[in-house]
JSON list of C-alpha atoms in Angstrom, two decimals:
[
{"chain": "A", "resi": 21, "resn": "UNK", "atom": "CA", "xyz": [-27.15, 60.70, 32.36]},
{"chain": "A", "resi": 22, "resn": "UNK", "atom": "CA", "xyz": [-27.28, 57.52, 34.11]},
{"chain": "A", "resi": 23, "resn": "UNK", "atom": "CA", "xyz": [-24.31, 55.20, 35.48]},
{"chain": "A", "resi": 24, "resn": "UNK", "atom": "CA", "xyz": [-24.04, 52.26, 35.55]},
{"chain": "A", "resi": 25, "resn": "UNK", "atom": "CA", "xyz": [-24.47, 49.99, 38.38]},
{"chain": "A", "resi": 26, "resn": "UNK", "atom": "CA", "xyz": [-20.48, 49.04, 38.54]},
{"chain": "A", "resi": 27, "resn": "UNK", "atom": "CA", "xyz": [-19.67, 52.75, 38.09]},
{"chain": "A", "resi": 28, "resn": "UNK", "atom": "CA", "xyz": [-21.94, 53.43, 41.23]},
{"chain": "A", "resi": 29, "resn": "UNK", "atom": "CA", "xyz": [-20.26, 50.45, 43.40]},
{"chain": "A", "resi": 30, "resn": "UNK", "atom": "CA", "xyz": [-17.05, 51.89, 42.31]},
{"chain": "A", "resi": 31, "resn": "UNK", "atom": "CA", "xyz": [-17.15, 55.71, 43.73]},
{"chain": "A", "resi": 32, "resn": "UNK", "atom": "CA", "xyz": [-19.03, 53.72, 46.83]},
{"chain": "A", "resi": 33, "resn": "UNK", "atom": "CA", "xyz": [-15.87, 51.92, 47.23]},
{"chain": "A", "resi": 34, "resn": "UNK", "atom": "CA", "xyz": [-13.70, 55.04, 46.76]},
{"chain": "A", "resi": 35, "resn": "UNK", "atom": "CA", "xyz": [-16.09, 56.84, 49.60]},
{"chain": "A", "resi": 36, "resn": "UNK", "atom": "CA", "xyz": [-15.46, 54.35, 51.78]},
{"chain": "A", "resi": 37, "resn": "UNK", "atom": "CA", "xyz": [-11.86, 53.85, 51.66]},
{"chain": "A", "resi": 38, "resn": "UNK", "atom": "CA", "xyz": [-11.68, 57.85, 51.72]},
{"chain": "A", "resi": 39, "resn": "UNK", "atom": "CA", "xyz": [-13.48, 57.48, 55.36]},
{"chain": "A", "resi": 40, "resn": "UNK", "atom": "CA", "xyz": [-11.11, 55.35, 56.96]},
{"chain": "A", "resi": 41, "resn": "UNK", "atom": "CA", "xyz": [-7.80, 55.66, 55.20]},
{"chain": "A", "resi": 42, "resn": "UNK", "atom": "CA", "xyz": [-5.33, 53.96, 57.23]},
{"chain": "A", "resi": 43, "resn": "UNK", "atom": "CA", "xyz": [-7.82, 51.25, 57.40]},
{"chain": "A", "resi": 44, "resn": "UNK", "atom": "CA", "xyz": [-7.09, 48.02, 54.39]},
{"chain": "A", "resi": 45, "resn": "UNK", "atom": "CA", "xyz": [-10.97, 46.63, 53.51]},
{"chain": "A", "resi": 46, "resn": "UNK", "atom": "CA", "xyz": [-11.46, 43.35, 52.29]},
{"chain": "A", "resi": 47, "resn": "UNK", "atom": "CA", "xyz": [-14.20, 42.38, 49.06]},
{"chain": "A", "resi": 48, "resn": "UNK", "atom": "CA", "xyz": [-16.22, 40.52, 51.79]},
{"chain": "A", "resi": 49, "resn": "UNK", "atom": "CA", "xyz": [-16.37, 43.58, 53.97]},
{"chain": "A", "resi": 50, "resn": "UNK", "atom": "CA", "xyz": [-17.43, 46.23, 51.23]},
{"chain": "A", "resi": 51, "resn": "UNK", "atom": "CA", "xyz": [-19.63, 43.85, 49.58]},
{"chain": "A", "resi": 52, "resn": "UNK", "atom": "CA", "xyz": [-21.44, 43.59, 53.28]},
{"chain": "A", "resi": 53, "resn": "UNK", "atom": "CA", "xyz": [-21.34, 46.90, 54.07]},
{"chain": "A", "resi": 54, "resn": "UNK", "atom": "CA", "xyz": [-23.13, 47.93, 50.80]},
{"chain": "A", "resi": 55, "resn": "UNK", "atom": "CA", "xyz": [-25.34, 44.41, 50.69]},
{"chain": "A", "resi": 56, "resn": "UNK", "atom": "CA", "xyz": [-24.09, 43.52, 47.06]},
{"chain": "A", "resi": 57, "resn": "UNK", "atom": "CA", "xyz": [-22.49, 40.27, 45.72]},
{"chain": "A", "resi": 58, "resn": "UNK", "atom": "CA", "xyz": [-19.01, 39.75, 46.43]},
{"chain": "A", "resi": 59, "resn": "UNK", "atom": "CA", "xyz": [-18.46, 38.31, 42.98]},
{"chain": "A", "resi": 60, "resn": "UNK", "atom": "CA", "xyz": [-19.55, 42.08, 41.31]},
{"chain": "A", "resi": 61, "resn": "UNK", "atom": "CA", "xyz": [-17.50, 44.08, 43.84]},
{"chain": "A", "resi": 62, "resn": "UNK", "atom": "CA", "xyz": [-14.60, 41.81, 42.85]},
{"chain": "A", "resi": 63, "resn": "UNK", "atom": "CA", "xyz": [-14.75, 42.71, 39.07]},
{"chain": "A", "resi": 64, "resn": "UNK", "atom": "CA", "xyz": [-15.05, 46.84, 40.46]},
{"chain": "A", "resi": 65, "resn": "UNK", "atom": "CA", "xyz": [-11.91, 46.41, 42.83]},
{"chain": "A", "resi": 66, "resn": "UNK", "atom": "CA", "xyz": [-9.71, 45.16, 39.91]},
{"chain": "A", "resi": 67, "resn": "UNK", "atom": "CA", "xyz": [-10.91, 47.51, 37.31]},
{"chain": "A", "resi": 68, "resn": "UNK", "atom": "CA", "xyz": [-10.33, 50.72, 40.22]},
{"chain": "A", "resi": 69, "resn": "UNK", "atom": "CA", "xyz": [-6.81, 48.41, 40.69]},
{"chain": "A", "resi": 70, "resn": "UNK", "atom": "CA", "xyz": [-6.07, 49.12, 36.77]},
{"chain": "A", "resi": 71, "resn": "UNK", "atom": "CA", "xyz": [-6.78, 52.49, 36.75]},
{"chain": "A", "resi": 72, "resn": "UNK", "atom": "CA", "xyz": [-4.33, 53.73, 39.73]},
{"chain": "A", "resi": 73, "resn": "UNK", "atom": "CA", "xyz": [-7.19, 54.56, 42.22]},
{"chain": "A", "resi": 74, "resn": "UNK", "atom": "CA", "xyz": [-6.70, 51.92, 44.37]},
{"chain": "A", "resi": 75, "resn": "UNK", "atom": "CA", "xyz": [-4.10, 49.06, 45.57]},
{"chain": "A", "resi": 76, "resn": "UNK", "atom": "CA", "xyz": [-4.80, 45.40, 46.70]},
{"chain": "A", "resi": 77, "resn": "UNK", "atom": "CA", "xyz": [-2.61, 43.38, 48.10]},
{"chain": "A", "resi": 78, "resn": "UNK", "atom": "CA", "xyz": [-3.30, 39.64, 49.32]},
{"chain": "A", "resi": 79, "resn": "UNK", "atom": "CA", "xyz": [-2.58, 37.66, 52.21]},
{"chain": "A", "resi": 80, "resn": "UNK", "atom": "CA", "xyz": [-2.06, 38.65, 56.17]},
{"chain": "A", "resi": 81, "resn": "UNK", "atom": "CA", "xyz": [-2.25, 42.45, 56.85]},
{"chain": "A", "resi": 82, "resn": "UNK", "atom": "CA", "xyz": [-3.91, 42.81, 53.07]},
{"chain": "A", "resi": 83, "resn": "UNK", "atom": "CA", "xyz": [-6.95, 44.27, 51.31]},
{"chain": "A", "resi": 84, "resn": "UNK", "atom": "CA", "xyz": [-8.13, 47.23, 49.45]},
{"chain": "A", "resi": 85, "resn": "UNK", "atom": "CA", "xyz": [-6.93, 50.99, 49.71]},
{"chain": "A", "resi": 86, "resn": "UNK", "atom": "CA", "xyz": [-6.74, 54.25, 48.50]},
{"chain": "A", "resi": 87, "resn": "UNK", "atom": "CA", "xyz": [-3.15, 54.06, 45.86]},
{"chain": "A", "resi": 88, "resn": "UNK", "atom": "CA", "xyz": [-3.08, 58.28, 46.81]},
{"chain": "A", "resi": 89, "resn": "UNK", "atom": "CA", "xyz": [-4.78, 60.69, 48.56]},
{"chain": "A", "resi": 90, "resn": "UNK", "atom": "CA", "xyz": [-8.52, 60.98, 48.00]},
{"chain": "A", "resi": 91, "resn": "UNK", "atom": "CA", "xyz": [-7.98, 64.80, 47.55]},
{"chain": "A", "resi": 92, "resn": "UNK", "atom": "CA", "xyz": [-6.22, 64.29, 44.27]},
{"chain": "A", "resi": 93, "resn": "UNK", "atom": "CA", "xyz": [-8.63, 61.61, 42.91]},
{"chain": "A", "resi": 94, "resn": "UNK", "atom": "CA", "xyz": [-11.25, 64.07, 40.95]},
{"chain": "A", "resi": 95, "resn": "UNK", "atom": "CA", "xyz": [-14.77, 62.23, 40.28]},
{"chain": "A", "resi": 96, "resn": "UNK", "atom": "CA", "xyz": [-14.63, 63.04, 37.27]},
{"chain": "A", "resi": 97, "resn": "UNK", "atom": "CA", "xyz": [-11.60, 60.91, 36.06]},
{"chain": "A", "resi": 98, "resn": "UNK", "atom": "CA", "xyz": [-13.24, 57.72, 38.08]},
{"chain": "A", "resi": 99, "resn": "UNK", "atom": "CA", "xyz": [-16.63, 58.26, 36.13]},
{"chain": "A", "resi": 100, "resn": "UNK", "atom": "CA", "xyz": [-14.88, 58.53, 32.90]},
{"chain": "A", "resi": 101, "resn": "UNK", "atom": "CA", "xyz": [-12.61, 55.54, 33.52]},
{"chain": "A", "resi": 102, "resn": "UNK", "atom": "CA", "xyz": [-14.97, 52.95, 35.06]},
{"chain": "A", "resi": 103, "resn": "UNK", "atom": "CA", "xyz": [-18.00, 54.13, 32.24]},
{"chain": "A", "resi": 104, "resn": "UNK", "atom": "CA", "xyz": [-15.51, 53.71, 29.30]},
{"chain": "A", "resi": 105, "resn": "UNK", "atom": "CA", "xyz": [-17.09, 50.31, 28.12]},
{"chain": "A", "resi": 106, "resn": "UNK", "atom": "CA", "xyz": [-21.00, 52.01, 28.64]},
{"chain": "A", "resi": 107, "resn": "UNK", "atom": "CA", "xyz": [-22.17, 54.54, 25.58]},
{"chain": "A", "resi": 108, "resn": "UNK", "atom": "CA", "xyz": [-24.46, 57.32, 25.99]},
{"chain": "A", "resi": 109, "resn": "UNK", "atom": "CA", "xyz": [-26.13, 55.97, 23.05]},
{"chain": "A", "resi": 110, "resn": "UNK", "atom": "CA", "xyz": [-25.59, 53.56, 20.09]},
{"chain": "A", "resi": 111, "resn": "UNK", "atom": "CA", "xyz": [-23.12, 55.95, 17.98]},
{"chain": "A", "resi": 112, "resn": "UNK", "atom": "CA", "xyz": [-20.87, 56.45, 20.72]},
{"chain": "A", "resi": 113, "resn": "UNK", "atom": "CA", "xyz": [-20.03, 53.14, 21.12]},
{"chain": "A", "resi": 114, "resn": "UNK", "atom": "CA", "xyz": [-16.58, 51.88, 19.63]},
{"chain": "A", "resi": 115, "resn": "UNK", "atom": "CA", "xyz": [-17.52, 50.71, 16.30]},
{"chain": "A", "resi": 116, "resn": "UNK", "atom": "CA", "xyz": [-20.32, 53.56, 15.99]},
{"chain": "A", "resi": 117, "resn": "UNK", "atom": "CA", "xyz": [-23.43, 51.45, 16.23]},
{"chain": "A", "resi": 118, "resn": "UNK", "atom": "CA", "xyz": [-25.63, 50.54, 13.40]},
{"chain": "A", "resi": 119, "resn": "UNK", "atom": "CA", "xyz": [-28.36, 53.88, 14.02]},
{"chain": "A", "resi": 120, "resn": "UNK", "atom": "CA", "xyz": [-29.32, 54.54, 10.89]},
{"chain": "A", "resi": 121, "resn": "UNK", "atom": "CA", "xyz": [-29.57, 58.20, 11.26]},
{"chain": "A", "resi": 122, "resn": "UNK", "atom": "CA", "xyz": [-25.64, 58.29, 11.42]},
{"chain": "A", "resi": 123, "resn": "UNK", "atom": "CA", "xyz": [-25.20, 59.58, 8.17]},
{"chain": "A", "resi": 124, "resn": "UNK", "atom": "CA", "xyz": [-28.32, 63.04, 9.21]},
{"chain": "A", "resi": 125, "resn": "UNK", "atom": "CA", "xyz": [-28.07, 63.09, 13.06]},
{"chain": "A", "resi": 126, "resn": "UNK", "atom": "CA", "xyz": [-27.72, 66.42, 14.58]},
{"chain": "A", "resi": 127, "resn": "UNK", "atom": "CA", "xyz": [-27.79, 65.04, 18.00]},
{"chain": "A", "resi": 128, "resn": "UNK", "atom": "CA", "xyz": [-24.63, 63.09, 18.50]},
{"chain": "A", "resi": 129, "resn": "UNK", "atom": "CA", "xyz": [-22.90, 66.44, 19.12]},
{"chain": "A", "resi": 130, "resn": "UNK", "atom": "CA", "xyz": [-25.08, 67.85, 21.70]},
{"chain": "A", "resi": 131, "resn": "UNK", "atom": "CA", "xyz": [-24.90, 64.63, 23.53]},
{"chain": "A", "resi": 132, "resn": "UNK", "atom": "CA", "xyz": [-21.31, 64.71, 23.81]},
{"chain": "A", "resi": 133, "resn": "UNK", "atom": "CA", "xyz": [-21.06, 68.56, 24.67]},
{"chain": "A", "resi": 134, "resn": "UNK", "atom": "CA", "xyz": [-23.30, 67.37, 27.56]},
{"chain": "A", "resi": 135, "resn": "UNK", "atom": "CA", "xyz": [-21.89, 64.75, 28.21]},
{"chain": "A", "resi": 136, "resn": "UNK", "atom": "CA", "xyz": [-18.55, 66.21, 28.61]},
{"chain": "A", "resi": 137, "resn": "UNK", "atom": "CA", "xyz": [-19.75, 69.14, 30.87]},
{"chain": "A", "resi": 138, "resn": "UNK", "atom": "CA", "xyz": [-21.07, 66.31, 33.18]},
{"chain": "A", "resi": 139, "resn": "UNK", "atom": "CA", "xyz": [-17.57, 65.48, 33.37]},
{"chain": "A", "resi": 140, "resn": "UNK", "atom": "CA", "xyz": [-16.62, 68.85, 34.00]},
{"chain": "A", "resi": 141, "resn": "UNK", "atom": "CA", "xyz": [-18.61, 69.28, 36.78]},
{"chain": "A", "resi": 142, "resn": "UNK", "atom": "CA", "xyz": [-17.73, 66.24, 38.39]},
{"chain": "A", "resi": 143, "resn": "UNK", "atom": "CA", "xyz": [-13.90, 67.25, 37.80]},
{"chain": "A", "resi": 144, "resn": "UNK", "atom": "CA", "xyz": [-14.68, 70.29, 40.14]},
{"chain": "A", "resi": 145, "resn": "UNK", "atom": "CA", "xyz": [-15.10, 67.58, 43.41]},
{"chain": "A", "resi": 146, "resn": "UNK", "atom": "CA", "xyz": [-12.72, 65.10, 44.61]},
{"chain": "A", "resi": 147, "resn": "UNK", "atom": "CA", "xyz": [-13.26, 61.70, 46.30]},
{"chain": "A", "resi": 148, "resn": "UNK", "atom": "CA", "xyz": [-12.58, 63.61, 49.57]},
{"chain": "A", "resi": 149, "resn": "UNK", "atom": "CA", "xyz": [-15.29, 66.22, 49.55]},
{"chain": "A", "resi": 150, "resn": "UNK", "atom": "CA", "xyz": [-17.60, 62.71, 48.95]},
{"chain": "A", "resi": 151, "resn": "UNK", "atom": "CA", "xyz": [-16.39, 60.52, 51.78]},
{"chain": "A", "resi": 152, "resn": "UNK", "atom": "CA", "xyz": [-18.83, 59.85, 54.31]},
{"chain": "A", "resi": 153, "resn": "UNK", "atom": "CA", "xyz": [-17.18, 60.45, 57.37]},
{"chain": "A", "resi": 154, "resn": "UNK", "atom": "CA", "xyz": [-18.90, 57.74, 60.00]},
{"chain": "A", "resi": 155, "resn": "UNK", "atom": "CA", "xyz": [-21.51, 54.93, 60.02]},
{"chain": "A", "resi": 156, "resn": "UNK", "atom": "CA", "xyz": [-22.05, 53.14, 56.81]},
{"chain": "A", "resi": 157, "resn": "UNK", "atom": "CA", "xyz": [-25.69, 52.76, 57.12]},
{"chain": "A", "resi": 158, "resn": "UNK", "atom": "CA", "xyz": [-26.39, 56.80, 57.53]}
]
């Protein structure tokens, strides 16, 4: 299974933030530290913002942090969240897809079963046990 690009940004972000928690990171900051476009990162702050796994706040004193403790944030329930707009395939998108072995395919099931114990198996780390613990660049 492949994720996307914003998932990847997203558990980067988490990582980071899980390093240095009392520390508040700006979008410029991240986006420098992991050499991507500010822009991106912005749209992967908010979306982290909407599910609970972060908190931003504005102004003097503000910026980007964990919303709780990285050891209760499984990777797992980040994946899931921040890859619910990207299907596996064509039939697991929203509307099904338009794969015209729909009606015959024997696949679809064993791709979820997979899929799901990919999830599983992320479930069994947290954010925490990821965190990089010193120099970005390492």
């Amino acid at each position: 299974m492949r994720l996307a690009a914003f998932t990847d940004y997203g558990l980067r972000i988490l990582m980071r933030l899980a390093d240095a928690p009392d520390r508040r990171f700006s979008t410029a900051d991240l986006a420098a530290q992991f050499k991507v476009s500010q822009h991106h990162l912005t749209k992967v702050v908010q979306d982290l913002a909407r599910g609970g796994f972060i908190t931003t706040q504005r102004g003097s004193g503000g910026g980007i942090a964990l919303a709780r403790d990285a050891d209760s944030i499984r990777l797992g329930e980040v994946v899931r969240h921040l890859e619910r707009r990207f299907a596996l395939v064509e039939c697991f998108q929203a509307d099904g897809g338009e794969c015209v072995l729909k009606p015959r395919c024997r696949l679809k099931a064993r791709l979820a079963a997979a899929r799901e114990a990919f999830f599983d198996e992320l479930d069994r780390s947290t954010v925490a046990d990821c965190a990089w613990h010193g120099d970005v660049a390492a």
